Short mmCIF file of C-alpha atoms in Angstrom, two decimals:
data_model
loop_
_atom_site.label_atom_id
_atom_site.label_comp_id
_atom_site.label_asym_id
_atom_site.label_seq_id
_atom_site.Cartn_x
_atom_site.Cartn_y
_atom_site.Cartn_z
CA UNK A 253 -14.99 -14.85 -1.72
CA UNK A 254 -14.01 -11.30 0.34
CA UNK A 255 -15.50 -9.37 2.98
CA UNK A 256 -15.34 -5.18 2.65
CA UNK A 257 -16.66 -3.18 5.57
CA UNK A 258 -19.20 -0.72 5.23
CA UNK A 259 -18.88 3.39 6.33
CA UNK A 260 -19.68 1.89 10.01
CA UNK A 261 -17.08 -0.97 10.42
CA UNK A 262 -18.37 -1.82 13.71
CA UNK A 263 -22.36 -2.94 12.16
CA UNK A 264 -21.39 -3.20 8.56
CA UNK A 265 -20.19 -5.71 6.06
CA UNK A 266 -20.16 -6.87 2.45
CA UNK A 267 -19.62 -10.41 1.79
CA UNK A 268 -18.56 -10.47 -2.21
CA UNK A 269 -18.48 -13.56 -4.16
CA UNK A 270 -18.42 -14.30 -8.45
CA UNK A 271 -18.83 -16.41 -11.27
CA UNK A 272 -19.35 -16.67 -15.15
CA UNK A 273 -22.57 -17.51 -14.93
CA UNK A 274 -25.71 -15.87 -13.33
CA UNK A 275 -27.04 -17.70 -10.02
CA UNK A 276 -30.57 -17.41 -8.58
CA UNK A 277 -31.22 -17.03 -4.68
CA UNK A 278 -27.66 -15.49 -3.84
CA UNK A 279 -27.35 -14.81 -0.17
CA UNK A 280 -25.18 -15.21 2.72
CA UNK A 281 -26.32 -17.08 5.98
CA UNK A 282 -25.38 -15.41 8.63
CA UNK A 283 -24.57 -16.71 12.62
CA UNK A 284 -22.15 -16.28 15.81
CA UNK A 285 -18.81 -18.08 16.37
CA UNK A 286 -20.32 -20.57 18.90
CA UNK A 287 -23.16 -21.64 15.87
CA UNK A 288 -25.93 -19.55 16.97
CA UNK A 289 -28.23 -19.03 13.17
CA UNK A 290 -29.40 -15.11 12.97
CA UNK A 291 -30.07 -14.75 9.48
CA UNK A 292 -30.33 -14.63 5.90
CA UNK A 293 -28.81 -11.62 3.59
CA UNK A 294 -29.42 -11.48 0.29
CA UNK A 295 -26.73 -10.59 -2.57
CA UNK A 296 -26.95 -7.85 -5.37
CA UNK A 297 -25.97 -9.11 -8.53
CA UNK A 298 -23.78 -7.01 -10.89
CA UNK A 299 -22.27 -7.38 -13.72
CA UNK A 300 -19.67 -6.08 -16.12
CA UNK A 301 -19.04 -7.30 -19.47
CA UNK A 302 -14.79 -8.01 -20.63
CA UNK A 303 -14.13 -5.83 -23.67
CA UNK A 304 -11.12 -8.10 -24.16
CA UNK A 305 -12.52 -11.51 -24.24
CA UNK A 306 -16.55 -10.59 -24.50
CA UNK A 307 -16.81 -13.03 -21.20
CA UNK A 308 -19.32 -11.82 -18.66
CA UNK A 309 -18.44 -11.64 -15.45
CA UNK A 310 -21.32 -12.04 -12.53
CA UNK A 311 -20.58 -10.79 -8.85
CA UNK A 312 -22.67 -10.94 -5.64
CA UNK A 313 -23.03 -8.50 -2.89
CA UNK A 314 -24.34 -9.32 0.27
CA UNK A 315 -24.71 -6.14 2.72
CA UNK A 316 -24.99 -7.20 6.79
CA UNK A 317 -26.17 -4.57 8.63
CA UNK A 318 -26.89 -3.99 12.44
CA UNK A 319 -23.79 -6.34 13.42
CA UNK A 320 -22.20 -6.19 16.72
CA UNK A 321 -19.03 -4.44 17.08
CA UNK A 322 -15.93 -6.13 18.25
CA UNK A 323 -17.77 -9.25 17.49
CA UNK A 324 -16.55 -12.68 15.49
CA UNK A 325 -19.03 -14.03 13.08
CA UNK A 326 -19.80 -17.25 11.23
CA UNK A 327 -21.37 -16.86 7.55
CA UNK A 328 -21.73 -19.21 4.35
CA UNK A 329 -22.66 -17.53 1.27
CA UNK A 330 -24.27 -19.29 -1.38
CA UNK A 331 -26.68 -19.81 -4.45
CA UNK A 332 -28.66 -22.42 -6.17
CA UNK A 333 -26.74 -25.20 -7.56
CA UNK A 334 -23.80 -24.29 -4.62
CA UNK A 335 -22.08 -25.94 -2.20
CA UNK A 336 -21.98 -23.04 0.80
CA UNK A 337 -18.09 -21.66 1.44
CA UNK A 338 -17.94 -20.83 4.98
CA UNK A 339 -15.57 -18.69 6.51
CA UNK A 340 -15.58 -16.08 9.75
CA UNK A 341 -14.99 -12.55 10.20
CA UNK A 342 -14.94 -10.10 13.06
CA UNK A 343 -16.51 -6.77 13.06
CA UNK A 344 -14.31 -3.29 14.15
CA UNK A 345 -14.31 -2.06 17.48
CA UNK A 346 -17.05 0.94 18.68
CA UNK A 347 -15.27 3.83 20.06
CA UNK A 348 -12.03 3.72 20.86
CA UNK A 349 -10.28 0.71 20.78
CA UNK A 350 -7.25 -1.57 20.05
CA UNK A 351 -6.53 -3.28 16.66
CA UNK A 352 -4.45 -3.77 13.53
CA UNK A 353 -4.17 -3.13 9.96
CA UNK A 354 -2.15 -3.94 7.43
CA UNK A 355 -1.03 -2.70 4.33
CA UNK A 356 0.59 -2.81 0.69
CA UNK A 357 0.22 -2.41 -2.66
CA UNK A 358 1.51 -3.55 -6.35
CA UNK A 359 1.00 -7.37 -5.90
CA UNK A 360 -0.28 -8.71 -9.08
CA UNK A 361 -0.64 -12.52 -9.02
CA UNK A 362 1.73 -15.83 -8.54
CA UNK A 363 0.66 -17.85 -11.62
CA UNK A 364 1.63 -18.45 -15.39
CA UNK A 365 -0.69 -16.94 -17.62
CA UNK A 366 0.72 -17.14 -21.09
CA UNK A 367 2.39 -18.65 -23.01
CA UNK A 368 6.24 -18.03 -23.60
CA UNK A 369 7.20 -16.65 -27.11
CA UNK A 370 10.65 -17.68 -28.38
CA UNK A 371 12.45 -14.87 -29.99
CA UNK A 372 12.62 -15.00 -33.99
CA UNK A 373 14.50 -17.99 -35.16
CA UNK A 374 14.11 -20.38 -31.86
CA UNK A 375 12.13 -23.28 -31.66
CA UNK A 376 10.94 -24.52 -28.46
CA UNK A 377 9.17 -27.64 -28.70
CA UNK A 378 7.31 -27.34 -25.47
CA UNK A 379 7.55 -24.04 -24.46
CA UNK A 380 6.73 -22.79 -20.95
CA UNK A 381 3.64 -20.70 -19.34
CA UNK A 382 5.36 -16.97 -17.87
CA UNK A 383 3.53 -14.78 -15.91
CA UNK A 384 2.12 -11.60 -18.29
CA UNK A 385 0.58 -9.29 -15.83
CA UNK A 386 3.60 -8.37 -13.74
CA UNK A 387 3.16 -10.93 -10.94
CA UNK A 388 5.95 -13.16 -9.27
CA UNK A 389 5.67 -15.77 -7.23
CA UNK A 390 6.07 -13.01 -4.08
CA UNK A 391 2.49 -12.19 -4.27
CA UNK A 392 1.78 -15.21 -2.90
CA UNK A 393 4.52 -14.61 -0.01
CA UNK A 394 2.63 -11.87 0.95
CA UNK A 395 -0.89 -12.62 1.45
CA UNK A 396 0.71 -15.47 3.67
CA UNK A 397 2.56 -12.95 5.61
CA UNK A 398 -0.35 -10.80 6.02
CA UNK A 399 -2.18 -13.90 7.49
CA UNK A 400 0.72 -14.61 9.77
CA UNK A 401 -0.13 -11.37 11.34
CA UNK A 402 -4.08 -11.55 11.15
CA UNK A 403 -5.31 -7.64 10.80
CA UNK A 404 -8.87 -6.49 11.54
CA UNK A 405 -8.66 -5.21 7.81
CA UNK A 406 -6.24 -4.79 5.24
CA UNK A 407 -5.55 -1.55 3.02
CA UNK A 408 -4.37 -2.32 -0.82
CA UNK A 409 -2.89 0.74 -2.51
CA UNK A 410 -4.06 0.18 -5.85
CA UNK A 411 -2.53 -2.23 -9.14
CA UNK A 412 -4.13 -5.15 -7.47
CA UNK A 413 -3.82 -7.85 -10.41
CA UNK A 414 -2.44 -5.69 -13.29
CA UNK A 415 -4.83 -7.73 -15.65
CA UNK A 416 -4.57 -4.70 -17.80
CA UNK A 417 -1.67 -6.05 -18.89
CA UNK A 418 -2.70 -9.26 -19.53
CA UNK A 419 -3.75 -11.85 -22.40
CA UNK A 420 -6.70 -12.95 -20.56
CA UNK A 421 -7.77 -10.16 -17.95
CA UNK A 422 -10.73 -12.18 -16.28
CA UNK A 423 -8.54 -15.11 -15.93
CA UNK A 424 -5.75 -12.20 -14.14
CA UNK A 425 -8.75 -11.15 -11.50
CA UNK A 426 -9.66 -15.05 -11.20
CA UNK A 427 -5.68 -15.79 -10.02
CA UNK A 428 -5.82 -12.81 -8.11
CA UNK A 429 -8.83 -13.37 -5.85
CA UNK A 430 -7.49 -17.38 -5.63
CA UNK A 431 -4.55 -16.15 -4.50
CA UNK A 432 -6.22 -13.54 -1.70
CA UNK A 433 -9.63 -14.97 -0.77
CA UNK A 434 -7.16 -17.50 1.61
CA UNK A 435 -7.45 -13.91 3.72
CA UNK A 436 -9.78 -11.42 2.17
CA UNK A 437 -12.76 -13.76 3.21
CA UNK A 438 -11.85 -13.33 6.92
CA UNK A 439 -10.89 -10.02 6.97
CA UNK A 440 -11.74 -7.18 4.40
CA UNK A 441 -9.04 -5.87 2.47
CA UNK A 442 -10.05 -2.46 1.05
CA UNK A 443 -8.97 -0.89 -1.83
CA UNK A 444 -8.10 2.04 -3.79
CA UNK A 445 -7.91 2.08 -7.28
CA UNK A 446 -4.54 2.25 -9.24
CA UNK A 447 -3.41 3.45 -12.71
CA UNK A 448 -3.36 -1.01 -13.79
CA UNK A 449 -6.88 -1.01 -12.62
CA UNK A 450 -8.16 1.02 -15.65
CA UNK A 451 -8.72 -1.48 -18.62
CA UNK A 452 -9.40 -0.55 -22.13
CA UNK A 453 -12.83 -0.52 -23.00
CA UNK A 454 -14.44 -2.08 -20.02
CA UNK A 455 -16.65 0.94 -18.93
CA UNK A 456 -16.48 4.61 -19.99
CA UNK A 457 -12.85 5.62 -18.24
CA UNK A 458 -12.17 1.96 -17.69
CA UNK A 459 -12.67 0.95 -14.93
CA UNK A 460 -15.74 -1.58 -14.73
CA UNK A 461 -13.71 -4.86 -13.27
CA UNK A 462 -12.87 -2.94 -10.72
CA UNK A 463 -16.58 -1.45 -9.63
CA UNK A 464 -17.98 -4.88 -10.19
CA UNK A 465 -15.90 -6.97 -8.08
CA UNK A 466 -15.92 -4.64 -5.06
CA UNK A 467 -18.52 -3.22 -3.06
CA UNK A 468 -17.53 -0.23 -0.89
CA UNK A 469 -19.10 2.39 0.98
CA UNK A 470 -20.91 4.96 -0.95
CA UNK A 471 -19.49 8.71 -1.41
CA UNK A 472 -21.16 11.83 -2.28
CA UNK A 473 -20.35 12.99 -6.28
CA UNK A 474 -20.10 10.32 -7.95
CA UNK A 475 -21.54 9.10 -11.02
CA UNK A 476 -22.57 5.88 -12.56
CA UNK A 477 -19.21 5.82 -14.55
CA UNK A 478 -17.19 7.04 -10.89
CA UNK A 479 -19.19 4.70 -8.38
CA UNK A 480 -16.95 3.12 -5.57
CA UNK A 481 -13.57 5.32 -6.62
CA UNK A 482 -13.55 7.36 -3.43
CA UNK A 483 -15.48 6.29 -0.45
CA UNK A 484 -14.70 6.03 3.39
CA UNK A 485 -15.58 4.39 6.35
CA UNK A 486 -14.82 4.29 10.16
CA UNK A 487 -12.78 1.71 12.46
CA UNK A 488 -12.81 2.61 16.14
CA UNK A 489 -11.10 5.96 16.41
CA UNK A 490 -9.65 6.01 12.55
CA UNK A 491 -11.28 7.56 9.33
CA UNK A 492 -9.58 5.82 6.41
CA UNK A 493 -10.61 7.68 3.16
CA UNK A 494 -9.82 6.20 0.42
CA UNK A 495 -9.09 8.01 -2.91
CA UNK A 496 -8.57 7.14 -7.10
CA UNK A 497 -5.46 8.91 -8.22
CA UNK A 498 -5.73 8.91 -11.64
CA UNK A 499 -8.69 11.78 -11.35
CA UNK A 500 -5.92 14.13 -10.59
CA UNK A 501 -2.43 12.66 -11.81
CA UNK A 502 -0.49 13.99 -14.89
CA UNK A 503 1.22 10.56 -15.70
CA UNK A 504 -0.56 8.55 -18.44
CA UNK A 505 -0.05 5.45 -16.59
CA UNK A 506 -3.17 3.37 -17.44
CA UNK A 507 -4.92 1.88 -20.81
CA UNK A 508 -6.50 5.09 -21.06
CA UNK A 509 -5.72 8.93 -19.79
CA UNK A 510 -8.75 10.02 -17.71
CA UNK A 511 -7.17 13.22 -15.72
CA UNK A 512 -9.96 15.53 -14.99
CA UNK A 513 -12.68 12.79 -14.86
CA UNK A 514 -14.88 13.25 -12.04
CA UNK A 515 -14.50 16.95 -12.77
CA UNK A 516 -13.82 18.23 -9.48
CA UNK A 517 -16.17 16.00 -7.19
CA UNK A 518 -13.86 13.80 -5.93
CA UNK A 519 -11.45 16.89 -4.42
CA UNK A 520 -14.92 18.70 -3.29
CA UNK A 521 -15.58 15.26 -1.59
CA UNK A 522 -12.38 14.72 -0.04
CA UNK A 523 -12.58 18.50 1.74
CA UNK A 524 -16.00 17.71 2.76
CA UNK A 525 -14.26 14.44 4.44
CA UNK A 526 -11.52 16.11 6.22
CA UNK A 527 -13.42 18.60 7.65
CA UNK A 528 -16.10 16.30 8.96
CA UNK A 529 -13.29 13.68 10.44
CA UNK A 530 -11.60 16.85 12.24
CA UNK A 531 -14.90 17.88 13.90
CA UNK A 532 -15.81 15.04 15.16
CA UNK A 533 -14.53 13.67 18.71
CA UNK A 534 -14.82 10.16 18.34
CA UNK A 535 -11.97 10.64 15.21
CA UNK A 536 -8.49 10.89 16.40
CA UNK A 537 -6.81 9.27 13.50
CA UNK A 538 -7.44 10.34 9.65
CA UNK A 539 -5.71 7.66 6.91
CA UNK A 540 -5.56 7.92 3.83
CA UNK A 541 -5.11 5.31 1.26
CA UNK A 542 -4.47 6.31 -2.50
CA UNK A 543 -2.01 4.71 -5.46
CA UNK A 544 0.12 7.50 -6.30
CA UNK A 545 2.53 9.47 -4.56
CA UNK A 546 3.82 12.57 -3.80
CA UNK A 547 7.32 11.21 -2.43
CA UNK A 548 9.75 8.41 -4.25
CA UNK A 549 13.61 8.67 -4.07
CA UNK A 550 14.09 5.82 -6.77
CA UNK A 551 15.31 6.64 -10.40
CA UNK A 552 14.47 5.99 -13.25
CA UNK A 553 10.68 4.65 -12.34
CA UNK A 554 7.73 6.17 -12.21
CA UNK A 555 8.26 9.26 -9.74
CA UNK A 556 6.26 11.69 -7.28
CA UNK A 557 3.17 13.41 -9.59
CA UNK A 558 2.95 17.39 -9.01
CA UNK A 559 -0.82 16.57 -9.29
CA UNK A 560 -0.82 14.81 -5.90
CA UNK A 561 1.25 17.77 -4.83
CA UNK A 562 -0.62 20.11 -6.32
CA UNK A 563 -4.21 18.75 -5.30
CA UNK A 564 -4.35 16.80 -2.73
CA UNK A 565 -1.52 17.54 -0.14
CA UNK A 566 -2.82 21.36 0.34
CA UNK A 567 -5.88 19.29 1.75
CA UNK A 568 -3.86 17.02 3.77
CA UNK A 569 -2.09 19.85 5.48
CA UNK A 570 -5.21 21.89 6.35
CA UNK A 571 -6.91 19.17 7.98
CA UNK A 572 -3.95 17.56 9.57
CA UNK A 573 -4.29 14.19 7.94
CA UNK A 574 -2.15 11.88 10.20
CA UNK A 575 -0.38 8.90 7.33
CA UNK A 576 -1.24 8.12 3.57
CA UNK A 577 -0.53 4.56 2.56
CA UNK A 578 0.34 4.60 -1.28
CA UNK A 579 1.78 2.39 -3.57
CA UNK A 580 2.90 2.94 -7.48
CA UNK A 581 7.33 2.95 -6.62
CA UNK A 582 7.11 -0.87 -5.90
CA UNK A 583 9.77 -0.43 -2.83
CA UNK A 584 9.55 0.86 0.99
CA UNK A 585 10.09 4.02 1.58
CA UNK A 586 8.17 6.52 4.44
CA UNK A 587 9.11 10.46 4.84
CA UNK A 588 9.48 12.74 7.89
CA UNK A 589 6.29 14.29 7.95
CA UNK A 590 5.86 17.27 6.13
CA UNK A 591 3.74 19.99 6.34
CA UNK A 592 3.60 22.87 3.48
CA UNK A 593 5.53 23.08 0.49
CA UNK A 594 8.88 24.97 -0.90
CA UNK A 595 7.97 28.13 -3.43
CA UNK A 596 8.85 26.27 -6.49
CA UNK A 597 7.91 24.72 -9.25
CA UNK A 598 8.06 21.25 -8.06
CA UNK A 599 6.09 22.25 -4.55
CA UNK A 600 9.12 20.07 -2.55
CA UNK A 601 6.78 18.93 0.45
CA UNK A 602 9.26 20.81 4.04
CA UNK A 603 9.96 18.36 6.61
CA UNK A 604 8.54 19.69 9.89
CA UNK A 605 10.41 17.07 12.08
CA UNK A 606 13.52 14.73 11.45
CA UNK A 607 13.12 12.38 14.27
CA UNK A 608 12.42 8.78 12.87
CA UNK A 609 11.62 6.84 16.04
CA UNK A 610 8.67 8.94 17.19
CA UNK A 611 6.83 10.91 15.11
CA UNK A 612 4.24 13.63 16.16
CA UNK A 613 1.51 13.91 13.29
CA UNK A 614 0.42 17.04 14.57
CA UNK A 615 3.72 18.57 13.06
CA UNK A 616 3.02 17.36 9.93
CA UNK A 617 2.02 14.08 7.78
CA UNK A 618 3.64 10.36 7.40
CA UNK A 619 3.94 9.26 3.72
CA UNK A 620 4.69 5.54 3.50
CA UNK A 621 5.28 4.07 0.17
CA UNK A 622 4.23 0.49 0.23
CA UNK A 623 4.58 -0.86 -3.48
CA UNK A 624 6.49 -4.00 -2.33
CA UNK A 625 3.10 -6.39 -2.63
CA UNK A 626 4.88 -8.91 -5.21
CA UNK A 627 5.52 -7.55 -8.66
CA UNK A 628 8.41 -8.45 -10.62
CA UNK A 629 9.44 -5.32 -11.03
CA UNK A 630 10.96 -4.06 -7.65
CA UNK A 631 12.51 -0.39 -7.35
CA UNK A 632 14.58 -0.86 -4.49
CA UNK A 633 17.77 -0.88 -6.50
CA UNK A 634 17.11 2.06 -8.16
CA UNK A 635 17.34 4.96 -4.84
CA UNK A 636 19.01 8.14 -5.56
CA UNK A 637 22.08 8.28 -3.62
CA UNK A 638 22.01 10.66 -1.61
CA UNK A 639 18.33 10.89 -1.88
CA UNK A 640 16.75 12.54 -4.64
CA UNK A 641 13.47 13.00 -6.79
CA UNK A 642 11.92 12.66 -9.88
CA UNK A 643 8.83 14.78 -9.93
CA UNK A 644 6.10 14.46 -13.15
CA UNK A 645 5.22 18.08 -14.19
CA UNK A 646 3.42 17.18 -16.93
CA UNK A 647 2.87 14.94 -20.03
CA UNK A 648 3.87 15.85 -23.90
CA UNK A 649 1.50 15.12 -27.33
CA UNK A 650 0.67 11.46 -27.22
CA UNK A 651 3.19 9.37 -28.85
CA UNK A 652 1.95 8.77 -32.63
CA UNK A 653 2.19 4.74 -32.18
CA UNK A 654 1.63 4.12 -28.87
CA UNK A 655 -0.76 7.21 -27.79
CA UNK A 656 1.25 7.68 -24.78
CA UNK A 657 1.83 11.08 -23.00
CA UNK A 658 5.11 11.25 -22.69
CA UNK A 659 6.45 12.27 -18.53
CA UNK A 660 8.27 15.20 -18.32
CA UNK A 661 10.34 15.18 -15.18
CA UNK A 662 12.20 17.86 -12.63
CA UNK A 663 14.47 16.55 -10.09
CA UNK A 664 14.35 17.88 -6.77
CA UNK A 665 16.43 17.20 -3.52
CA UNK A 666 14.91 15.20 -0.91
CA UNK A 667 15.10 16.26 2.73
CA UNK A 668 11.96 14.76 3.41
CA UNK A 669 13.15 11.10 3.14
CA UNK A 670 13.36 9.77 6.40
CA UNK A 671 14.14 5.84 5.88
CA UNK A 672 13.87 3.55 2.97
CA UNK A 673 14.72 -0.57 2.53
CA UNK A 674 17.26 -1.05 -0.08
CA UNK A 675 17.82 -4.50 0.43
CA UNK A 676 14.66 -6.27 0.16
CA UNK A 677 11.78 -5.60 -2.43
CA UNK A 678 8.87 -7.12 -0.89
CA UNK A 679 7.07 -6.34 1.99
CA UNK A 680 3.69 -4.52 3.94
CA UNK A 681 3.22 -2.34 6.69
CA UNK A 682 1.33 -3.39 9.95
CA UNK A 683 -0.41 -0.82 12.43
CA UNK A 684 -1.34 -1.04 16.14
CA UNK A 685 -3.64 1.39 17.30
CA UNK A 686 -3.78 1.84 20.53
CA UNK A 687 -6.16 4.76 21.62
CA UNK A 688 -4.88 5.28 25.48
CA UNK A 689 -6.73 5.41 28.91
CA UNK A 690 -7.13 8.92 29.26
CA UNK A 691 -9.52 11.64 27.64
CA UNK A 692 -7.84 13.97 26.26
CA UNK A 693 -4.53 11.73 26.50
CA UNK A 694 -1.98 10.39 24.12
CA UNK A 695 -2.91 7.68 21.13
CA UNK A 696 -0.49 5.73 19.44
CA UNK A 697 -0.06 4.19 16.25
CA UNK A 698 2.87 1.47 16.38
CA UNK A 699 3.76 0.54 13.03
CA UNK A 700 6.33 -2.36 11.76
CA UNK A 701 7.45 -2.85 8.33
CA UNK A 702 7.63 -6.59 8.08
CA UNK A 703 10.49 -7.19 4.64
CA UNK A 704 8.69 -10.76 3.45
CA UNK A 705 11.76 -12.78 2.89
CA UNK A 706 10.38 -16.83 2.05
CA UNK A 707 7.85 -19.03 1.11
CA UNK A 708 4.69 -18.96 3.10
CA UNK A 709 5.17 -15.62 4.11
CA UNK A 710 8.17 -16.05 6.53
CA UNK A 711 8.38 -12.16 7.95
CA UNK A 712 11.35 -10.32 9.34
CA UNK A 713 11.27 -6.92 10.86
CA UNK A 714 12.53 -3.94 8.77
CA UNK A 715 11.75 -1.25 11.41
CA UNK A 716 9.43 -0.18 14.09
CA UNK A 717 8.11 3.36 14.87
CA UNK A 718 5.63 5.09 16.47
CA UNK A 719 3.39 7.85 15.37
CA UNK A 720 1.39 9.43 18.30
CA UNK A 721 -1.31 12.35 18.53
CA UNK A 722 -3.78 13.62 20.95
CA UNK A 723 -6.91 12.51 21.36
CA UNK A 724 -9.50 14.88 20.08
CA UNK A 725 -12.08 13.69 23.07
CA UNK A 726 -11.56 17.08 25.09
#
């Protein structure tokens, strides 16, 4: 079970729930902390079917509506033949207010999926389960740690589960919402999709788990085959936007290379977006959360994409978006904030500020790289020294066997890199927001990255630093 807010986090929310089988009379009963009964919701039932395993997979919506902001709730959802799962929730602030969010990406899952296959020539008699979708037992660490700081909401920067790797991909997205629901059914976690979350076959560009098991607000453009990609929504005085990468990336990074897919709409949505959250006064803070990046100093791993350069950081600098959450280098890494781009051919984002403790995002945008969700595949060992970067320009002809595009790479120098954790490779991001007393005033944006360093989530403080802004109530 997992809550999602709607575009109005304040009065809206999705209560999500699944099975293998279909149900009659989903719904979610809905009441107040102290036990008060308001009402009954009922679920939209969806379904995709695996192209892997031919399994069905059923999943139920339930929208609530007219909620009460800055308000805790009581619900149970269930369906014939159910026991009710209860769990609470609290709606987002109206106006400007105080809260938290959280953040990461790259998790995958904590459990054994497979099988182990002895190399040719050794005999195992009993041989033991390994994980097969890039998971470790770190992506259990951090859901615990995000619960140890309990967010509003929680932003997940794409390759949730990797199931696209996996023997048995429903049985990946199973582990995976096991493993999260302990927090995603008290607080939403939103997503964005990644290059792992496009699976062969299921859907036309692949991406029909995905669609199914989420429910998110929805955006202008989009088709049947592009539903729930790109949407946004509203908490307090922040418009997160959330985009899907792979729409304008050159790296063939999924099951399938789908560049170019929404034809344009998404980027015409996104302006649309930007503009809108700049004009309007109740908006001082725009977020964006999206899988790929534009900045990485690690080698030899997947790199900075001249697409996101080339696409989608024009936009951020026109409309002054304030921080983009990514994932995709699985390390920690955030730049100075940048604003425009060097006249060649790898369009080097130009720091507009080097100071790390307090960062004006008027000057220029924050890029955090959060990829440090649990895989067991960390880059933090792999930073240029001093820092450098790999940028994809484009792909070569597919590979004959494997039908891979091939990266071709330019390295660039880096002097936007402002700090990056070598030393530990998991971790997430948490963010105060703190919108001031005064019109026209000062808001912050404290944010810690918390390095998760033991079972159950124990957290220790990489670094702290502020990001501040005025408020655009004048």
């Amino acid at each position: 079970m997992h809550l999602q807010f709607g575009a109005d986090a304040a009065a809206e929310v999705v209560v999500s729930w699944h099975a293998l089988q279909p149900a009659r009379s989903a719904r979610v009963l809905l009441g107040r902390a102290d036990g008060r009964y308001e009402r009954s919701a009922p679920a939209k039932t969806v379904s995709y079917t695996d192209a892997k395993s031919g399994q069905v997979v059923y999943a139920f919506h339930a929208s609530l509506r007219g909620l009460q902001p800055d308000t805790e709730y009581l619900y149970a959802a269930l369906h014939d033949g159910a026991e009710p799962v209860l769990a609470t929730f609290r709606t987002a602030p109206r106006g400007r207010g105080k809260f938290t969010f959280t953040s990461f990406g790259d998790q995958g899952t904590p459990t054994l999926g497979k099988r182990y296959v002895p190399p040719a020539g050794v005999t195992l008699p009993n041989p033991p389960l390994v994980n097969d979708n890039l998971g470790s037992p770190a992506a259990g660490d951090t859901t615990a740690g995000v619960e140890r700081v309990r967010p509003l909401f929680h932003l997940f920067n794409g390759d949730l589960c990797y199931a696209n790797l996996a023997t048995d991909r429903v049985r990946t997205w199973w582990d995976f919402w096991t493993n999260n629901s302990r927090s995603a059914r008290n607080r939403p976690w939103m997503p964005a999709a990644g290059n792992h979350e496009n699976e062969l076959g299921n859907g036309p560009i692949g991406y029909a788990a995905y669609q199914t098991y989420f429910s998110v607000p929805p955006a202008a453009g989009q088709t049947a085959a592009t539903r729930g990609l790109w949407y946004s929504f509203t908490v307090g005085s922040v418009r997160v936007i959330s985009l899907a990468n792979d729409d304008i990336c050159y790296q063939d990074g999924g099951n399938s290379y789908v560049r170019g897919y929404s034809n344009g709409a998404q980027k015409a949505w996104l302006e649309r977006e930007l503009a809108a959250a700049r004009a309007d006064r109740g908006v001082d803070w725009v977020v964006v959360c999206m899988h790929q990046v534009a900045i990485s100093t690690a080698d030899q791993f997947n790199g900075a994409d001249l697409g996101v350069r080339e696409e989608w950081v024009p936009l951020f600098d026109r409309y002054g978006v304030d921080l983009v959450v990514c994932g995709h280098e699985h390390h920690y890494e955030r730049s100075h904030p940048i604003r425009g781009a060097a006249a060649n051919p790898t369009r080097t984002p130009v720091p507009a500020s080097t100071r790390t403790d307090v960062v004006d995002t008027t000057k220029g945008t924050v890029h955090m790289v959060l990829g440090g969700g649990g895989t067991s595949a960390p880059s933090n060992q792999l930073f240029f020294t001093p820092p450098r970067c790999r940028v994809i320009t484009e792909v070569g002809d597919p590979d004959p066997k494997t039908g891979k595009r091939p990266p071709v790479y330019v390295t660039e120098d880096a002097p936007w890199s402002a700090v990056r954790d070598a030393a530990n490779s998991y971790g997430f991001a948490a963010f105060t927001v703190d919108p001031g007393t005064r019109r026209g005033g000062v808001t912050t944006m404290e944010v810690t990255y918390y390095d998760v360093v033991g079972t159950d989530g124990a957290l220790r403080p990489f670094e702290t630093f502020t990001l501040q802004r005025p408020r655009s109530d004048v």
